[in-house]
Structure formats: structure tokens, C-alpha cells
XYZ file of C-alpha atoms in Angstrom:
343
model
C 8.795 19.643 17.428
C 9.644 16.540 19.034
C 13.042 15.161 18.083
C 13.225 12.909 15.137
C 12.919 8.759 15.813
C 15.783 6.361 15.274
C 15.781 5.857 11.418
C 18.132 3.547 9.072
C 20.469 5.317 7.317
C 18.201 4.341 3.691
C 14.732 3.803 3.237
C 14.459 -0.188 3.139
C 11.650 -0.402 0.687
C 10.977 1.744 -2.192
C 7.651 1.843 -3.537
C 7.922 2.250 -7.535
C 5.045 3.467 -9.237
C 6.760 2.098 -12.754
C 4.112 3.597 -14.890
C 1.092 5.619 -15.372
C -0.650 3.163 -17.678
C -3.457 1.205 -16.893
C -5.782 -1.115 -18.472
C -8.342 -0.709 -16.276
C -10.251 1.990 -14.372
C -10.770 1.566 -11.032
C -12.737 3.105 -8.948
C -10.845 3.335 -5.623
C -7.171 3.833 -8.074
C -5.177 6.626 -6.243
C -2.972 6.706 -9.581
C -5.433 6.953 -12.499
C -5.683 10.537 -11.599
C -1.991 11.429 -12.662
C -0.404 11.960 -15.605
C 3.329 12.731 -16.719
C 6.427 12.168 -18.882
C 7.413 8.697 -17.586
C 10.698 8.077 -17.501
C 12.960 6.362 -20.280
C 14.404 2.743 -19.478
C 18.061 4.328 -19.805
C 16.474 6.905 -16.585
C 14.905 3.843 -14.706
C 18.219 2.006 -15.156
C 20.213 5.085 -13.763
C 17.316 5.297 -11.057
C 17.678 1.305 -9.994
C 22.084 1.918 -9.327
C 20.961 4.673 -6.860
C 18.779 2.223 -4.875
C 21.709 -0.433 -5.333
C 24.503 2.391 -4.144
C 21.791 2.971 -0.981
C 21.111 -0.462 -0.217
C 17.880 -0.594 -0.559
C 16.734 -3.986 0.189
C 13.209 -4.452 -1.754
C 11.298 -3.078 -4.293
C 7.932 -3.117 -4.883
C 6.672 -2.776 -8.001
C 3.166 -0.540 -8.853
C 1.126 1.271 -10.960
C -0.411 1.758 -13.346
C 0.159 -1.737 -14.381
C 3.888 -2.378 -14.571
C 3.521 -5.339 -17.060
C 2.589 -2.442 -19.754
C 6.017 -1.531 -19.436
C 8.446 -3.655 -21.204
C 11.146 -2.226 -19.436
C 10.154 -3.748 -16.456
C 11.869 -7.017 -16.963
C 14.970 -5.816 -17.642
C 14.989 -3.232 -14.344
C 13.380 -6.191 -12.207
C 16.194 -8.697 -13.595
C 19.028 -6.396 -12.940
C 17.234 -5.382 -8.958
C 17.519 -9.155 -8.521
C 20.668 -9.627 -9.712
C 21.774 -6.882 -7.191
C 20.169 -8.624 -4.075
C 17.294 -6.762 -4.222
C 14.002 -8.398 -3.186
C 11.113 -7.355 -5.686
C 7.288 -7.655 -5.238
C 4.509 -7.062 -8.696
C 1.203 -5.797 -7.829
C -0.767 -6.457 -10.864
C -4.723 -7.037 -11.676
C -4.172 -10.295 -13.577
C -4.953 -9.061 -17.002
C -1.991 -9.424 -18.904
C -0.500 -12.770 -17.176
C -0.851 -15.802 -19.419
C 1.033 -18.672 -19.330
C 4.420 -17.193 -20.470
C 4.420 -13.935 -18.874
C 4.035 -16.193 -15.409
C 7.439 -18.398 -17.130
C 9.288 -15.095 -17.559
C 7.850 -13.850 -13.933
C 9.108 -17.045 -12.294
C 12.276 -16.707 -14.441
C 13.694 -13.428 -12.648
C 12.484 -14.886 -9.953
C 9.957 -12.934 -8.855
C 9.767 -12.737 -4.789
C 5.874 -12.367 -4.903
C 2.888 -11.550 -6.649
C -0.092 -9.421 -5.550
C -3.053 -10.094 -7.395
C -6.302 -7.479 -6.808
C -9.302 -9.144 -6.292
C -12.418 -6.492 -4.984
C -15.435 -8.950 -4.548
C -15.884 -12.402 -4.554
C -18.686 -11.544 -6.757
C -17.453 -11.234 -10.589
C -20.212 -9.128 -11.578
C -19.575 -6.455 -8.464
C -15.447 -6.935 -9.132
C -16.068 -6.355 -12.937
C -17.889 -3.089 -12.434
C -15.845 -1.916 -9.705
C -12.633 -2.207 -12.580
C -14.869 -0.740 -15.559
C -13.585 -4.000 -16.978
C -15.760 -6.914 -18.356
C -14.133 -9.838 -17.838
C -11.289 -8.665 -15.180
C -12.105 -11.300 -12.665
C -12.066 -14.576 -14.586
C -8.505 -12.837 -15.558
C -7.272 -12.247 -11.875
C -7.871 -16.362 -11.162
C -6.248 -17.499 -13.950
C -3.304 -15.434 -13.440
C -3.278 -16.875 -9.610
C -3.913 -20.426 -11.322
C -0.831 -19.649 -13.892
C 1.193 -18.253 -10.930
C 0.945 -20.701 -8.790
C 1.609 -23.483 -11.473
C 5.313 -21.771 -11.696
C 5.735 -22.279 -7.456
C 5.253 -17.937 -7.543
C 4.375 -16.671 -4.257
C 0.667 -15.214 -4.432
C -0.754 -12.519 -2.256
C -4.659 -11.882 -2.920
C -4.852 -8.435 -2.148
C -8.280 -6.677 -0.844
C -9.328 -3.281 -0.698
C -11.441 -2.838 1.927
C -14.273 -0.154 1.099
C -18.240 -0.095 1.246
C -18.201 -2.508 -1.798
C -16.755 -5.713 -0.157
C -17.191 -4.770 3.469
C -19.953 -7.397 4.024
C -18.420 -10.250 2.552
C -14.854 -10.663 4.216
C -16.072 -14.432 4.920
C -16.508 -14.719 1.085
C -13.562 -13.396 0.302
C -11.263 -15.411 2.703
C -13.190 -18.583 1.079
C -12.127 -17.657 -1.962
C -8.181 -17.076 -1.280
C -8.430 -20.094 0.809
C -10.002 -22.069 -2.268
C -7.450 -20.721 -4.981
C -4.913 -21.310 -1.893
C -2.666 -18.502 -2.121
C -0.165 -17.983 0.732
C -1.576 -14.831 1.763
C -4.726 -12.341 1.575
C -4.388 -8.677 2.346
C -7.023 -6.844 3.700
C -6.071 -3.053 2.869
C -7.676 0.040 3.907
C -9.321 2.118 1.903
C -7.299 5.458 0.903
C -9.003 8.491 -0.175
C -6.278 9.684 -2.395
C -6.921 10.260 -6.572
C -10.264 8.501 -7.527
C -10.625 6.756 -3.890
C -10.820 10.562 -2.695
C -13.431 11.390 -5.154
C -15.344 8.580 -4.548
C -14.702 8.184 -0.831
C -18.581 9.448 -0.268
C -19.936 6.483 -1.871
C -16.999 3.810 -0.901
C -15.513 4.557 2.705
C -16.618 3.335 5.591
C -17.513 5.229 9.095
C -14.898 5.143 12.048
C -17.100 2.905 13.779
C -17.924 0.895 10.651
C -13.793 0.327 10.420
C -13.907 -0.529 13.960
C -16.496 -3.511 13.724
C -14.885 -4.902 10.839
C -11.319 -4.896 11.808
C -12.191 -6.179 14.746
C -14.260 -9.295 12.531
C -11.255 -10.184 10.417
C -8.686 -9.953 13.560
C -11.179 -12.858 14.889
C -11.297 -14.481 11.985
C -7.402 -14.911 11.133
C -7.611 -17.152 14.575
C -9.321 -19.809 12.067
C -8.426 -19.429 8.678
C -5.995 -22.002 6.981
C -4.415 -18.996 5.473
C -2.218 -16.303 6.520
C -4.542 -12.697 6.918
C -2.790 -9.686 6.717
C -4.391 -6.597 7.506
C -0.946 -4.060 6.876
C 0.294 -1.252 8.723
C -2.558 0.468 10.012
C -1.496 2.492 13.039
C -4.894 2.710 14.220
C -4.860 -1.345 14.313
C -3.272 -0.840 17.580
C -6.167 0.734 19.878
C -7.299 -3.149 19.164
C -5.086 -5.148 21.021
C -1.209 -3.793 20.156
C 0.052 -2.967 24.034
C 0.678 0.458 24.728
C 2.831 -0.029 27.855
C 5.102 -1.877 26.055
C 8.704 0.073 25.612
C 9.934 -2.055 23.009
C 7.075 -1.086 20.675
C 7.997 2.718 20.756
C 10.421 2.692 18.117
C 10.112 2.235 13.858
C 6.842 0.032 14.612
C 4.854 2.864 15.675
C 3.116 5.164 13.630
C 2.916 4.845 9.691
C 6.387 3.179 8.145
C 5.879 5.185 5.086
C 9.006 8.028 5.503
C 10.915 5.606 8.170
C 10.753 2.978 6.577
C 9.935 3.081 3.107
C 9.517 5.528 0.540
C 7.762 6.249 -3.215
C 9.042 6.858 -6.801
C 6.817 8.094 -9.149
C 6.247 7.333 -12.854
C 8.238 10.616 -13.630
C 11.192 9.842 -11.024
C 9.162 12.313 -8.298
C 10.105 10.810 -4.384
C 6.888 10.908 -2.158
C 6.001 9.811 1.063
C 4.219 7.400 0.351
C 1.852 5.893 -2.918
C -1.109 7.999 -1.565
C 0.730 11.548 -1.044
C 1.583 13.450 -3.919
C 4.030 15.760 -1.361
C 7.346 15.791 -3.696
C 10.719 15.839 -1.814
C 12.868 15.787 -4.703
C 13.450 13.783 -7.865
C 15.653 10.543 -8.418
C 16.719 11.799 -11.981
C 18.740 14.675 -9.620
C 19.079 14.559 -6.020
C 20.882 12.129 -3.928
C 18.469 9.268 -2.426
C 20.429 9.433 1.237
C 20.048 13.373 1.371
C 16.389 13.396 0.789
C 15.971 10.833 3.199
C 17.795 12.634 6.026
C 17.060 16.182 5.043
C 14.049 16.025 3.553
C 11.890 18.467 6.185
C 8.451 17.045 4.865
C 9.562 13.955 6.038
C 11.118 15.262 9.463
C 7.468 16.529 9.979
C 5.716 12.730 9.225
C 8.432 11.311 11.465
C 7.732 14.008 14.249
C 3.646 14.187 14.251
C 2.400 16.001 17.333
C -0.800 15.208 18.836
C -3.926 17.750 17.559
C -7.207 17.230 18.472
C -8.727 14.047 20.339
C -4.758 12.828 19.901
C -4.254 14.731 22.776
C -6.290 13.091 25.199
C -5.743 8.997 23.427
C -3.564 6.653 25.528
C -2.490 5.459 22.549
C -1.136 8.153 20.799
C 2.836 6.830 21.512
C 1.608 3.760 19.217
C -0.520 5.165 16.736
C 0.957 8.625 16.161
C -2.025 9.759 14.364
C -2.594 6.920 12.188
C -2.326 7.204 9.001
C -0.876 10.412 7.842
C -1.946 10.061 4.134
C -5.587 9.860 5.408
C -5.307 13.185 7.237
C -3.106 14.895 5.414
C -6.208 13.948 2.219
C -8.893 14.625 3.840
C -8.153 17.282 6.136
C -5.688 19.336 4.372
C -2.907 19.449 7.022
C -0.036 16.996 8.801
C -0.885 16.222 12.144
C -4.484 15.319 13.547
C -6.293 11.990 14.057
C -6.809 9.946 11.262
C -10.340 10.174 9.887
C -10.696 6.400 9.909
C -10.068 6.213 13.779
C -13.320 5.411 16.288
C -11.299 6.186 19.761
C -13.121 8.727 21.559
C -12.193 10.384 24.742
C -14.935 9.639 28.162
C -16.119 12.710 28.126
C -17.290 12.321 24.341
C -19.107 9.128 24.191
């Protein structure tokens, strides 16, 4: 095994899954598949001091839909009050007028909003929820009444792949500060359904490679995330400086997950457990953890082997393979490179 990156000493951002609950149904959800004892406010308070003792710098806040939680608020207020930068992703249903007050009130750093189509009827089925979409723009409306950072967020998938344009219009017209264009993760539902909603390797290819073009125009910043494979499109690969934290997946270098029930993952879209906040040390599990010295270690397998860009990439995303495939290492489903000898 190769020997293990430069990591900081904590992961920077925790990912925190805050509940299992849901209000909606969606079809790509890599949560809606799990259930548990979620933990008591007095255990997500205990949880939140750990992350202050580690210096964790942000939280992001996840589902399930966290607003279902009342103890949200209180965590989210004290995380701020620590220094603690803190993100909501949310669908929009239960943000009125006050809940964006009280939002703006903690403050809230930003906001991600789901939108699937910019067709209601398609994003309205895709959620098993009538009315969903008028919802998600008047939360963005509310939001951005209270000066709230907005992210539109995207899931890219078989569903929407054909109207990026429309959907770039329509952030641009609500004018949110950001739209995220996020790949689709076979993990819970989005694994079931991956058949009918994930794209090809050269389908991914052709449409990354669409948006990339189109953020050169837009009056809006487009963000397509951390998709390792994003670099056999342009990232250098001769470049020294980019072999460090940047390369590869952040999730278990630079970031980690917290389930509903206090479980530590990888990442949202890997139900590998290292441990559990309720009783092992955050630090410990982050340097010890030998799950997580495997992610930050991947060796090439297969056509990895042979890709120039495997000192970039690493794989891609590990979640993917690790899903669909069954193991750790091993190109990412989702990537198109192929050797000479195999086109």
C-alpha cells in the first residue's frame, strides 16, 4: 500500500445527516433507504462539543430534511456561535416566511435548495410530491428576501440530462449565487434505480464537457463539485502542485459523515461505519481509522493502470465503485477514459 497523503490533523467538514425523516420520496435519495434510533438533542449537543474540541470548521447540514427536526436550531445556533460555518440542504417544503427569519437569524452561511427539472410536472414526480416545485421557488424567493445565500442544487441523472440550458435559465432567472450540477450516486434508492436514471460513461463525458462550456457564459457561478474524474477534462496532470489533498475524492481527507444515529462514514453515499460519535474520539477515527487509510491509499486496478491520469483522479469516485462494484479500488463506473489499445 502506498503511504498515506498529507492530511489535517481533523476532518474540516463534517457532513451531518441530522435526521432520517423526510417529507418527500425521492427517487435518486441515497437516505430514504435507512432507518434508525436518531439521536436525542442532549446526544447531538454532546456530538456538536466534539466537532468544536476538533476544530472542525463547517458543517453541513442533511437529510432527511433537517427542518423536521426542531433540534436543529438550537445545534445550528450553538455551531455558529462556536465559529463554525454551517450550510442547510433542504427541498423547500417547509420554508415560509418565518422559518427563512429564523434561518437568516442564526445566520445561516448558505442554503441549498433541490431543484430536479425545470419542468414542475417532471420535478413533482421525480419527489412523489404534488406541489414540491412551486415550494422550492418560493423558499428561494423567501430566502433571498432575508439576503440568505442560495445554492440551486442539481442532480444530474437521465431525468434532467437534456435540459442543463433550462435549468441554468432558471437559477439565472430566480438569481441565486450559485447552481450545482451533482453527479448522480447510485447509493440507497439512486442504486436501485440507477438502471432507469444513470447515465453511460460516455453520456457523462458529453455532458460535462457541455456545462464546462457553458459556465464560460453564464451570469452565474456553475459548480460542478468534486468529481475526480472532472480532471481527464482539462485539470493538468503534470502539474506537482495538484498532487496533494486536491486529488482524488475529499471525502476521508477532507471531510467526513455523521449519521442520523451518530454512525461516522466516509462519506453521505457509503454506509462503511468507522466508529460512532456517541463513543469514540473524532481525532482517533480520523487517523486510525484503516477504512479510511485504504480510501486515502487507492491503488490503481484495472484500466487505472494504464490512465495518465490516475495521480489526479485516483479512481474517481470511490463511493461509485465501492456501490457498484463491491470492492475499494478500481475505476469509477462513471469514467469514459479508455486506454489506445481499447478504443
Amino acid at each position: 500500500m502506498k503511504s498515506e497523503p498529507l492530511i489535517p490533523s481533523t476532518p474540516l467538514t463534517i457532513a451531518w445527516n441530522f435526521t432520517y425523516s423526510c417529507n418527500m420520496n425521492c427517487e435518486h435519495c441515497y437516505s430514504r433507504t435507512e432507518q434508525g434510533k436518531e439521536l436525542t438533542q442532549g446526544q447531538q449537543s454532546r456530538i456538536l462539543k466534539k466537532f468544536i474540541k476538533a476544530k472542525v470548521m463547517n458543517i453541513n447540514f442533511g437529510g432527511g430534511e433537517c427542518l423536521m427536526r426542531p433540534s436543529f436550531f438550537p445545534i445550528a445556533q450553538l455551531a455558529k456561535k462556536n465559529g463554525i460555518s454551517i450550510a442547510l440542504s433542504s427541498n423547500g417544503w417547509l420554508i415560509n416566511d418565518a422559518m427563512a427569519q429564523k434561518l437568516a437569524s442564526l445566520p445561516i452561511d448558505v442554503v441549498n435548495i433541490s431543484i430536479d427539472s425545470a419542468d414542475p410536472y417532471k420535478h413533482n414526480k421525480f419527489r412523489s410530491t404534488p406541489g414540491s416545485f412551486k415550494k422550492a421557488i418560493t423558499a428561494i424567493n423567501l430566502l433571498k428576501q432575508q439576503g440568505i445565500r442560495i445554492k440551486m442544487m442539481s442532480v444530474l441523472s437521465r431525468l434532467n440530462y437534456q435540459e442543463v440550458e433550462e435549468l441554468i435559465k432558471l437559477a439565472e432567472s430566480l438569481n441565486v449565487d450559485e447552481i450545482e450540477f451533482k453527479n448522480y450516486k447510485p447509493a440507497g434508492k439512486g442504486l436501485a434505480n440507477s438502471s432507469q436514471y444513470d447515465l453511460e460513461p460516455i453520456e457523462w463525458k458529453e455532458l460535462y464537457t457541455k456545462i464546462i462550456d457553458m459556465q464560460k457564459s453564464a451570469s452565474i457561478s456553475i459548480n460542478l463539485g468534486a468529481e475526480p474524474i472532472l480532471c481527464l477534462l482539462g485539470r493538468s496532470i503534470n502539474n506537482e502542485d495538484d498532487k496533494d489533498l486536491t486529488s482524488g475524492s475529499p471525502c476521508g481527507k477532507l471531510s467526513l459523515c455523521v449519521k442520523p444515529n451518530g454512525d461516522v462514514t466516509p462519506c453521505v453515499y457509503m454506509n462503511l461505519v468507522i466508529g460512532n460519535m456517541l463513543k469514540d474520539d473524532l481525532p482517533y477515527m480520523w487517523k486510525n481509522s484503516a477504512i479510511l487509510k485504504q480510501l486515502r491509499c487507492r491503488k490503481p486496478e484495472g484500466k487505472c493502470k494504464q490512465c495518465p491520469h490516475f495521480e489526479l483522479c485516483l479512481g474517481g469516485c470511490f463511493s461509485n465503485t465501492y456501490n457498484i462494484l463491491g470492492r475499494m479500488d478500481g475505476p469509477d463506473p462513471h469514467c469514459w477514459w479508455q486506454s489506445k489499445k481499447d478504443k
